[in-house]
Amino acid sequence: MKLSYLQKGCGKDLLMLHGYLATKESFYPQIEYFSRFYRVTSLDFLGFGNSGELTEPYSVSDYADWLCAALTQLQIQSPYVIAHSFGGRVAVKCLSRGNLFERAVLTGCAGIVPKRTLRYKLRVKTYRLVKKFAPRYAEKKFGSSEYRSLSPVMRESYKKIVNEDLREDAKKIQVPVLFLYGDRDTETPLSSARVYHACVKDSRLRVLENCGHFAHLDNALAFNLAAEEFFK
């Protein structure tokens, strides 16, 4: 596989998993900080950054399989992990299968599908109807800007990813997990964090004030200190 990653520091392995449409460089403050204590590896998921492109639509499980293969290729075993948003989805799926990671900090972790409202269901039905007769108009009218920016194969992958709820996977996690969220996160709100926290036995939940979905960038120092304390 074509795998793009950066590695810095030495010692215990610490892996960083980026969010959707982001890249390995999105953890720059964490890479600089934690590489003083750990061997930090930040990689681009398949389909993002400089890693290879998707040849078929990947689900969260497919990305988990890919990540396991990537860690084998990089000879990384039982690392700590910091994962953001979509990276958190993949981390949860991996953790549900066993102790691939020794400890995990999940920030703005996606994967809790909210209860669908009547308005949402009607919009989906309308989209499917319009798509039959005017597919281009349907994609332009109903798809998000994020969705519209994707290639056809990435769009199919995106639909698989965002429609999978990971509560049952989270209940299988047996290693220490810290959910570290911003109090102003509107993408993965605190209600999602509390669901995850309730699902993962003995997990911890910490909220960073005045931070949004990118809490690790909004207040990098507070984030790094909280993660460092948890790892130690």
PDB file of C-alpha atoms in Angstrom:
ATOM      1  CA  MET A   1       0.000   0.000   0.000  1.00  0.00           C
ATOM      2  CA  LYS A   2       1.089   3.612  -0.436  1.00  0.00           C
ATOM      3  CA  LEU A   3       1.357   4.896   3.121  1.00  0.00           C
ATOM      4  CA  SER A   4       2.327   8.456   3.998  1.00  0.00           C
ATOM      5  CA  TYR A   5       3.392   9.148   7.558  1.00  0.00           C
ATOM      6  CA  LEU A   6       5.740  11.224   9.642  1.00  0.00           C
ATOM      7  CA  GLN A   7       7.632  10.017  12.683  1.00  0.00           C
ATOM      8  CA  LYS A   8       9.478  12.004  15.325  1.00  0.00           C
ATOM      9  CA  GLY A   9      11.035  11.297  18.712  1.00  0.00           C
ATOM     10  CA  CYS A  10      11.898   8.052  20.442  1.00  0.00           C
ATOM     11  CA  GLY A  11      10.563   5.850  23.218  1.00  0.00           C
ATOM     12  CA  LYS A  12       7.065   4.453  23.715  1.00  0.00           C
ATOM     13  CA  ASP A  13       4.997   4.584  20.511  1.00  0.00           C
ATOM     14  CA  LEU A  14       2.251   7.213  20.294  1.00  0.00           C
ATOM     15  CA  LEU A  15      -0.012   7.087  17.237  1.00  0.00           C
ATOM     16  CA  MET A  16      -2.114   9.991  15.942  1.00  0.00           C
ATOM     17  CA  LEU A  17      -5.203   9.510  13.759  1.00  0.00           C
ATOM     18  CA  HIS A  18      -6.629  12.539  11.947  1.00  0.00           C
ATOM     19  CA  GLY A  19     -10.214  13.520  11.186  1.00  0.00           C
ATOM     20  CA  TYR A  20     -12.106  13.342   7.891  1.00  0.00           C
ATOM     21  CA  LEU A  21     -10.612  15.509   5.106  1.00  0.00           C
ATOM     22  CA  ALA A  22      -7.681  16.327   7.410  1.00  0.00           C
ATOM     23  CA  THR A  23      -4.101  15.044   7.204  1.00  0.00           C
ATOM     24  CA  LYS A  24      -1.299  13.860   9.461  1.00  0.00           C
ATOM     25  CA  GLU A  25      -0.068  17.451   9.835  1.00  0.00           C
ATOM     26  CA  SER A  26      -3.268  18.481  11.657  1.00  0.00           C
ATOM     27  CA  PHE A  27      -1.631  17.284  14.896  1.00  0.00           C
ATOM     28  CA  TYR A  28       1.363  19.602  14.572  1.00  0.00           C
ATOM     29  CA  PRO A  29       1.185  20.993  18.164  1.00  0.00           C
ATOM     30  CA  GLN A  30       0.841  17.476  19.563  1.00  0.00           C
ATOM     31  CA  ILE A  31       3.665  16.081  17.417  1.00  0.00           C
ATOM     32  CA  GLU A  32       6.034  18.814  18.597  1.00  0.00           C
ATOM     33  CA  TYR A  33       5.033  18.409  22.244  1.00  0.00           C
ATOM     34  CA  PHE A  34       4.846  14.632  22.627  1.00  0.00           C
ATOM     35  CA  SER A  35       7.889  13.786  20.520  1.00  0.00           C
ATOM     36  CA  ARG A  36       9.939  14.908  23.539  1.00  0.00           C
ATOM     37  CA  PHE A  37       8.694  11.842  25.426  1.00  0.00           C
ATOM     38  CA  TYR A  38       7.462   9.348  22.824  1.00  0.00           C
ATOM     39  CA  ARG A  39       8.118   8.102  19.318  1.00  0.00           C
ATOM     40  CA  VAL A  40       5.216   9.869  17.626  1.00  0.00           C
ATOM     41  CA  THR A  41       3.768   8.516  14.387  1.00  0.00           C
ATOM     42  CA  SER A  42       1.110  10.476  12.527  1.00  0.00           C
ATOM     43  CA  LEU A  43      -0.201   8.945   9.305  1.00  0.00           C
ATOM     44  CA  ASP A  44      -2.545   9.814   6.458  1.00  0.00           C
ATOM     45  CA  PHE A  45      -5.518   7.473   6.141  1.00  0.00           C
ATOM     46  CA  LEU A  46      -6.038   5.858   2.762  1.00  0.00           C
ATOM     47  CA  GLY A  47      -7.794   8.403   0.535  1.00  0.00           C
ATOM     48  CA  PHE A  48      -6.367  11.408   2.390  1.00  0.00           C
ATOM     49  CA  GLY A  49      -3.178  13.430   2.306  1.00  0.00           C
ATOM     50  CA  ASN A  50      -0.356  11.668   0.500  1.00  0.00           C
ATOM     51  CA  SER A  51      -1.454   8.088   1.149  1.00  0.00           C
ATOM     52  CA  GLY A  52      -2.945   6.072  -1.707  1.00  0.00           C
ATOM     53  CA  GLU A  53      -6.436   6.667  -3.087  1.00  0.00           C
ATOM     54  CA  LEU A  54      -9.439   4.460  -2.409  1.00  0.00           C
ATOM     55  CA  THR A  55     -10.242   1.990  -5.184  1.00  0.00           C
ATOM     56  CA  GLU A  56     -13.506   0.930  -3.528  1.00  0.00           C
ATOM     57  CA  PRO A  57     -15.776   2.441  -0.860  1.00  0.00           C
ATOM     58  CA  TYR A  58     -14.345   1.806   2.606  1.00  0.00           C
ATOM     59  CA  SER A  59     -16.432   1.371   5.737  1.00  0.00           C
ATOM     60  CA  VAL A  60     -15.136   2.069   9.248  1.00  0.00           C
ATOM     61  CA  SER A  61     -14.278  -1.645   9.543  1.00  0.00           C
ATOM     62  CA  ASP A  62     -12.294  -1.479   6.303  1.00  0.00           C
ATOM     63  CA  TYR A  63     -10.308   1.451   7.635  1.00  0.00           C
ATOM     64  CA  ALA A  64      -9.681  -0.476  10.861  1.00  0.00           C
ATOM     65  CA  ASP A  65      -8.332  -3.396   8.819  1.00  0.00           C
ATOM     66  CA  TRP A  66      -6.164  -0.992   6.834  1.00  0.00           C
ATOM     67  CA  LEU A  67      -4.812   0.592  10.012  1.00  0.00           C
ATOM     68  CA  CYS A  68      -3.873  -2.788  11.472  1.00  0.00           C
ATOM     69  CA  ALA A  69      -1.954  -3.565   8.277  1.00  0.00           C
ATOM     70  CA  ALA A  70      -0.268  -0.140   8.397  1.00  0.00           C
ATOM     71  CA  LEU A  71       0.884  -0.669  11.990  1.00  0.00           C
ATOM     72  CA  THR A  72       2.302  -4.051  11.034  1.00  0.00           C
ATOM     73  CA  GLN A  73       4.169  -2.440   8.145  1.00  0.00           C
ATOM     74  CA  LEU A  74       5.545   0.238  10.495  1.00  0.00           C
ATOM     75  CA  GLN A  75       6.364  -2.361  13.174  1.00  0.00           C
ATOM     76  CA  ILE A  76       4.319  -0.538  15.817  1.00  0.00           C
ATOM     77  CA  GLN A  77       2.839  -2.639  18.614  1.00  0.00           C
ATOM     78  CA  SER A  78       0.488  -1.598  21.458  1.00  0.00           C
ATOM     79  CA  PRO A  79       0.921   2.166  21.043  1.00  0.00           C
ATOM     80  CA  TYR A  80      -0.884   4.905  22.870  1.00  0.00           C
ATOM     81  CA  VAL A  81      -3.215   6.735  20.494  1.00  0.00           C
ATOM     82  CA  ILE A  82      -4.662  10.221  20.092  1.00  0.00           C
ATOM     83  CA  ALA A  83      -7.533  10.216  17.594  1.00  0.00           C
ATOM     84  CA  HIS A  84      -9.745  13.043  16.351  1.00  0.00           C
ATOM     85  CA  SER A  85     -13.274  12.816  14.909  1.00  0.00           C
ATOM     86  CA  PHE A  86     -13.197  10.250  12.067  1.00  0.00           C
ATOM     87  CA  GLY A  87      -9.906   8.952  13.448  1.00  0.00           C
ATOM     88  CA  GLY A  88     -11.834   8.312  16.650  1.00  0.00           C
ATOM     89  CA  ARG A  89     -14.329   6.170  14.747  1.00  0.00           C
ATOM     90  CA  VAL A  90     -11.504   3.986  13.465  1.00  0.00           C
ATOM     91  CA  ALA A  91      -9.899   3.849  16.917  1.00  0.00           C
ATOM     92  CA  VAL A  92     -13.177   2.734  18.508  1.00  0.00           C
ATOM     93  CA  LYS A  93     -13.605   0.003  15.906  1.00  0.00           C
ATOM     94  CA  CYS A  94     -10.029  -1.214  16.495  1.00  0.00           C
ATOM     95  CA  LEU A  95     -10.420  -1.102  20.275  1.00  0.00           C
ATOM     96  CA  SER A  96     -13.622  -3.119  20.071  1.00  0.00           C
ATOM     97  CA  ARG A  97     -11.670  -6.001  18.530  1.00  0.00           C
ATOM     98  CA  GLY A  98      -9.025  -6.243  21.242  1.00  0.00           C
ATOM     99  CA  ASN A  99      -6.148  -4.369  22.797  1.00  0.00           C
ATOM    100  CA  LEU A 100      -4.549  -2.946  19.667  1.00  0.00           C
ATOM    101  CA  PHE A 101      -3.847   0.256  21.623  1.00  0.00           C
ATOM    102  CA  GLU A 102      -2.664   0.404  25.221  1.00  0.00           C
ATOM    103  CA  ARG A 103      -4.407   3.694  26.019  1.00  0.00           C
ATOM    104  CA  ALA A 104      -6.542   6.041  23.931  1.00  0.00           C
ATOM    105  CA  VAL A 105      -7.365   9.747  23.965  1.00  0.00           C
ATOM    106  CA  LEU A 106     -10.383  10.352  21.747  1.00  0.00           C
ATOM    107  CA  THR A 107     -11.227  13.961  20.971  1.00  0.00           C
ATOM    108  CA  GLY A 108     -14.345  15.096  19.116  1.00  0.00           C
ATOM    109  CA  CYS A 109     -14.901  11.401  18.506  1.00  0.00           C
ATOM    110  CA  ALA A 110     -17.531  10.756  15.836  1.00  0.00           C
ATOM    111  CA  GLY A 111     -19.630   7.608  15.624  1.00  0.00           C
ATOM    112  CA  ILE A 112     -22.764   8.304  17.671  1.00  0.00           C
ATOM    113  CA  VAL A 113     -25.623   8.626  15.179  1.00  0.00           C
ATOM    114  CA  PRO A 114     -28.342  10.911  16.604  1.00  0.00           C
ATOM    115  CA  LYS A 115     -31.990   9.959  16.554  1.00  0.00           C
ATOM    116  CA  ARG A 116     -33.363  10.866  13.133  1.00  0.00           C
ATOM    117  CA  THR A 117     -36.040  13.556  13.189  1.00  0.00           C
ATOM    118  CA  LEU A 118     -39.117  13.546  10.949  1.00  0.00           C
ATOM    119  CA  ARG A 119     -37.660  16.501   9.051  1.00  0.00           C
ATOM    120  CA  TYR A 120     -34.470  14.551   8.383  1.00  0.00           C
ATOM    121  CA  LYS A 121     -36.387  11.490   7.166  1.00  0.00           C
ATOM    122  CA  LEU A 122     -38.496  13.626   4.805  1.00  0.00           C
ATOM    123  CA  ARG A 123     -35.388  15.295   3.426  1.00  0.00           C
ATOM    124  CA  VAL A 124     -33.787  11.899   2.742  1.00  0.00           C
ATOM    125  CA  LYS A 125     -36.906  10.671   0.932  1.00  0.00           C
ATOM    126  CA  THR A 126     -37.020  13.857  -1.137  1.00  0.00           C
ATOM    127  CA  TYR A 127     -33.347  13.500  -2.010  1.00  0.00           C
ATOM    128  CA  ARG A 128     -33.801   9.915  -3.184  1.00  0.00           C
ATOM    129  CA  LEU A 129     -36.808  10.873  -5.304  1.00  0.00           C
ATOM    130  CA  VAL A 130     -35.044  13.830  -6.938  1.00  0.00           C
ATOM    131  CA  LYS A 131     -31.904  11.747  -7.505  1.00  0.00           C
ATOM    132  CA  LYS A 132     -33.855   9.334  -9.754  1.00  0.00           C
ATOM    133  CA  PHE A 133     -34.648  12.104 -12.233  1.00  0.00           C
ATOM    134  CA  ALA A 134     -31.927  14.713 -11.691  1.00  0.00           C
ATOM    135  CA  PRO A 135     -28.913  13.187  -9.917  1.00  0.00           C
ATOM    136  CA  ARG A 136     -26.595  16.172 -10.417  1.00  0.00           C
ATOM    137  CA  TYR A 137     -29.164  18.603  -9.075  1.00  0.00           C
ATOM    138  CA  ALA A 138     -29.847  16.304  -6.121  1.00  0.00           C
ATOM    139  CA  GLU A 139     -26.186  16.157  -5.157  1.00  0.00           C
ATOM    140  CA  LYS A 140     -25.849  19.933  -5.472  1.00  0.00           C
ATOM    141  CA  LYS A 141     -29.077  20.744  -3.626  1.00  0.00           C
ATOM    142  CA  PHE A 142     -28.992  18.207  -0.819  1.00  0.00           C
ATOM    143  CA  GLY A 143     -25.351  17.208  -0.310  1.00  0.00           C
ATOM    144  CA  SER A 144     -23.151  19.054   2.180  1.00  0.00           C
ATOM    145  CA  SER A 145     -20.131  21.009   0.940  1.00  0.00           C
ATOM    146  CA  GLU A 146     -17.932  18.313   2.470  1.00  0.00           C
ATOM    147  CA  TYR A 147     -19.811  15.597   0.601  1.00  0.00           C
ATOM    148  CA  ARG A 148     -19.746  17.488  -2.711  1.00  0.00           C
ATOM    149  CA  SER A 149     -15.968  17.862  -2.529  1.00  0.00           C
ATOM    150  CA  LEU A 150     -15.473  14.085  -2.609  1.00  0.00           C
ATOM    151  CA  SER A 151     -14.836  11.789  -5.556  1.00  0.00           C
ATOM    152  CA  PRO A 152     -17.585   9.250  -6.411  1.00  0.00           C
ATOM    153  CA  VAL A 153     -15.855   6.386  -4.569  1.00  0.00           C
ATOM    154  CA  MET A 154     -15.199   8.613  -1.540  1.00  0.00           C
ATOM    155  CA  ARG A 155     -18.852   9.659  -1.494  1.00  0.00           C
ATOM    156  CA  GLU A 156     -19.960   6.039  -1.229  1.00  0.00           C
ATOM    157  CA  SER A 157     -17.401   5.499   1.503  1.00  0.00           C
ATOM    158  CA  TYR A 158     -18.595   8.618   3.333  1.00  0.00           C
ATOM    159  CA  LYS A 159     -22.166   7.318   3.385  1.00  0.00           C
ATOM    160  CA  LYS A 160     -21.028   4.013   4.872  1.00  0.00           C
ATOM    161  CA  ILE A 161     -19.016   5.799   7.535  1.00  0.00           C
ATOM    162  CA  VAL A 162     -21.498   8.415   8.757  1.00  0.00           C
ATOM    163  CA  ASN A 163     -24.441   6.016   8.956  1.00  0.00           C
ATOM    164  CA  GLU A 164     -22.756   3.500  11.261  1.00  0.00           C
ATOM    165  CA  ASP A 165     -23.428   3.889  14.974  1.00  0.00           C
ATOM    166  CA  LEU A 166     -20.577   2.644  17.175  1.00  0.00           C
ATOM    167  CA  ARG A 167     -22.252   2.318  20.581  1.00  0.00           C
ATOM    168  CA  GLU A 168     -22.085  -1.471  20.590  1.00  0.00           C
ATOM    169  CA  ASP A 169     -18.433  -1.358  19.536  1.00  0.00           C
ATOM    170  CA  ALA A 170     -17.682   1.087  22.348  1.00  0.00           C
ATOM    171  CA  LYS A 171     -19.176  -1.294  24.915  1.00  0.00           C
ATOM    172  CA  LYS A 172     -16.534  -3.890  24.022  1.00  0.00           C
ATOM    173  CA  ILE A 173     -13.561  -1.646  24.813  1.00  0.00           C
ATOM    174  CA  GLN A 174     -11.429  -2.920  27.687  1.00  0.00           C
ATOM    175  CA  VAL A 175      -8.488  -0.460  27.785  1.00  0.00           C
ATOM    176  CA  PRO A 176      -8.309   2.972  29.481  1.00  0.00           C
ATOM    177  CA  VAL A 177      -9.919   5.730  27.400  1.00  0.00           C
ATOM    178  CA  LEU A 178     -10.045   9.477  27.918  1.00  0.00           C
ATOM    179  CA  PHE A 179     -12.739  11.384  26.013  1.00  0.00           C
ATOM    180  CA  LEU A 180     -11.413  14.918  25.660  1.00  0.00           C
ATOM    181  CA  TYR A 181     -13.976  17.302  24.144  1.00  0.00           C
ATOM    182  CA  GLY A 182     -14.480  21.010  23.602  1.00  0.00           C
ATOM    183  CA  ASP A 183     -17.524  22.548  25.269  1.00  0.00           C
ATOM    184  CA  ARG A 184     -18.393  24.393  22.025  1.00  0.00           C
ATOM    185  CA  ASP A 185     -18.146  21.398  19.721  1.00  0.00           C
ATOM    186  CA  THR A 186     -21.180  21.430  17.401  1.00  0.00           C
ATOM    187  CA  GLU A 187     -19.961  18.598  15.119  1.00  0.00           C
ATOM    188  CA  THR A 188     -19.673  16.001  17.879  1.00  0.00           C
ATOM    189  CA  PRO A 189     -21.462  17.651  20.813  1.00  0.00           C
ATOM    190  CA  LEU A 190     -21.078  16.802  24.483  1.00  0.00           C
ATOM    191  CA  SER A 191     -24.218  14.668  24.278  1.00  0.00           C
ATOM    192  CA  SER A 192     -22.236  12.294  22.047  1.00  0.00           C
ATOM    193  CA  ALA A 193     -19.316  12.369  24.459  1.00  0.00           C
ATOM    194  CA  ARG A 194     -21.594  11.397  27.333  1.00  0.00           C
ATOM    195  CA  VAL A 195     -22.996   8.465  25.331  1.00  0.00           C
ATOM    196  CA  TYR A 196     -19.490   7.191  24.640  1.00  0.00           C
ATOM    197  CA  HIS A 197     -18.473   7.751  28.257  1.00  0.00           C
ATOM    198  CA  ALA A 198     -21.440   5.662  29.431  1.00  0.00           C
ATOM    199  CA  CYS A 199     -20.637   2.884  26.952  1.00  0.00           C
ATOM    200  CA  VAL A 200     -16.935   2.487  27.761  1.00  0.00           C
ATOM    201  CA  LYS A 201     -16.413   0.998  31.191  1.00  0.00           C
ATOM    202  CA  ASP A 202     -14.167   3.033  33.523  1.00  0.00           C
ATOM    203  CA  SER A 203     -13.524   5.661  30.843  1.00  0.00           C
ATOM    204  CA  ARG A 204     -12.906   9.301  31.694  1.00  0.00           C
ATOM    205  CA  LEU A 205     -14.551  12.416  30.242  1.00  0.00           C
ATOM    206  CA  ARG A 206     -12.916  15.822  30.373  1.00  0.00           C
ATOM    207  CA  VAL A 207     -14.262  19.019  28.826  1.00  0.00           C
ATOM    208  CA  LEU A 208     -12.046  21.872  27.651  1.00  0.00           C
ATOM    209  CA  GLU A 209     -13.651  25.303  27.950  1.00  0.00           C
ATOM    210  CA  ASN A 210     -14.001  27.657  24.987  1.00  0.00           C
ATOM    211  CA  CYS A 211     -12.978  24.929  22.535  1.00  0.00           C
ATOM    212  CA  GLY A 212     -14.812  23.597  19.504  1.00  0.00           C
ATOM    213  CA  HIS A 213     -14.506  20.459  17.411  1.00  0.00           C
ATOM    214  CA  PHE A 214     -10.734  20.958  17.077  1.00  0.00           C
ATOM    215  CA  ALA A 215     -10.009  21.189  20.792  1.00  0.00           C
ATOM    216  CA  HIS A 216      -6.460  19.934  20.246  1.00  0.00           C
ATOM    217  CA  LEU A 217      -5.812  23.075  18.167  1.00  0.00           C
ATOM    218  CA  ASP A 218      -8.080  25.553  19.945  1.00  0.00           C
ATOM    219  CA  ASN A 219      -6.181  25.096  23.217  1.00  0.00           C
ATOM    220  CA  ALA A 220      -3.213  22.896  22.415  1.00  0.00           C
ATOM    221  CA  LEU A 221      -1.481  23.417  25.768  1.00  0.00           C
ATOM    222  CA  ALA A 222      -4.495  22.392  27.883  1.00  0.00           C
ATOM    223  CA  PHE A 223      -5.147  19.463  25.563  1.00  0.00           C
ATOM    224  CA  ASN A 224      -1.540  18.257  25.664  1.00  0.00           C
ATOM    225  CA  LEU A 225      -1.300  18.503  29.432  1.00  0.00           C
ATOM    226  CA  ALA A 226      -4.542  16.556  29.906  1.00  0.00           C
ATOM    227  CA  ALA A 227      -3.394  13.831  27.502  1.00  0.00           C
ATOM    228  CA  GLU A 228       0.072  13.698  29.073  1.00  0.00           C
ATOM    229  CA  GLU A 229      -1.405  13.265  32.547  1.00  0.00           C
ATOM    230  CA  PHE A 230      -3.649  10.455  31.279  1.00  0.00           C
ATOM    231  CA  PHE A 231      -0.806   8.598  29.568  1.00  0.00           C
ATOM    232  CA  LYS A 232       1.399   8.794  32.648  1.00  0.00           C
TER     233      LYS A 232
END
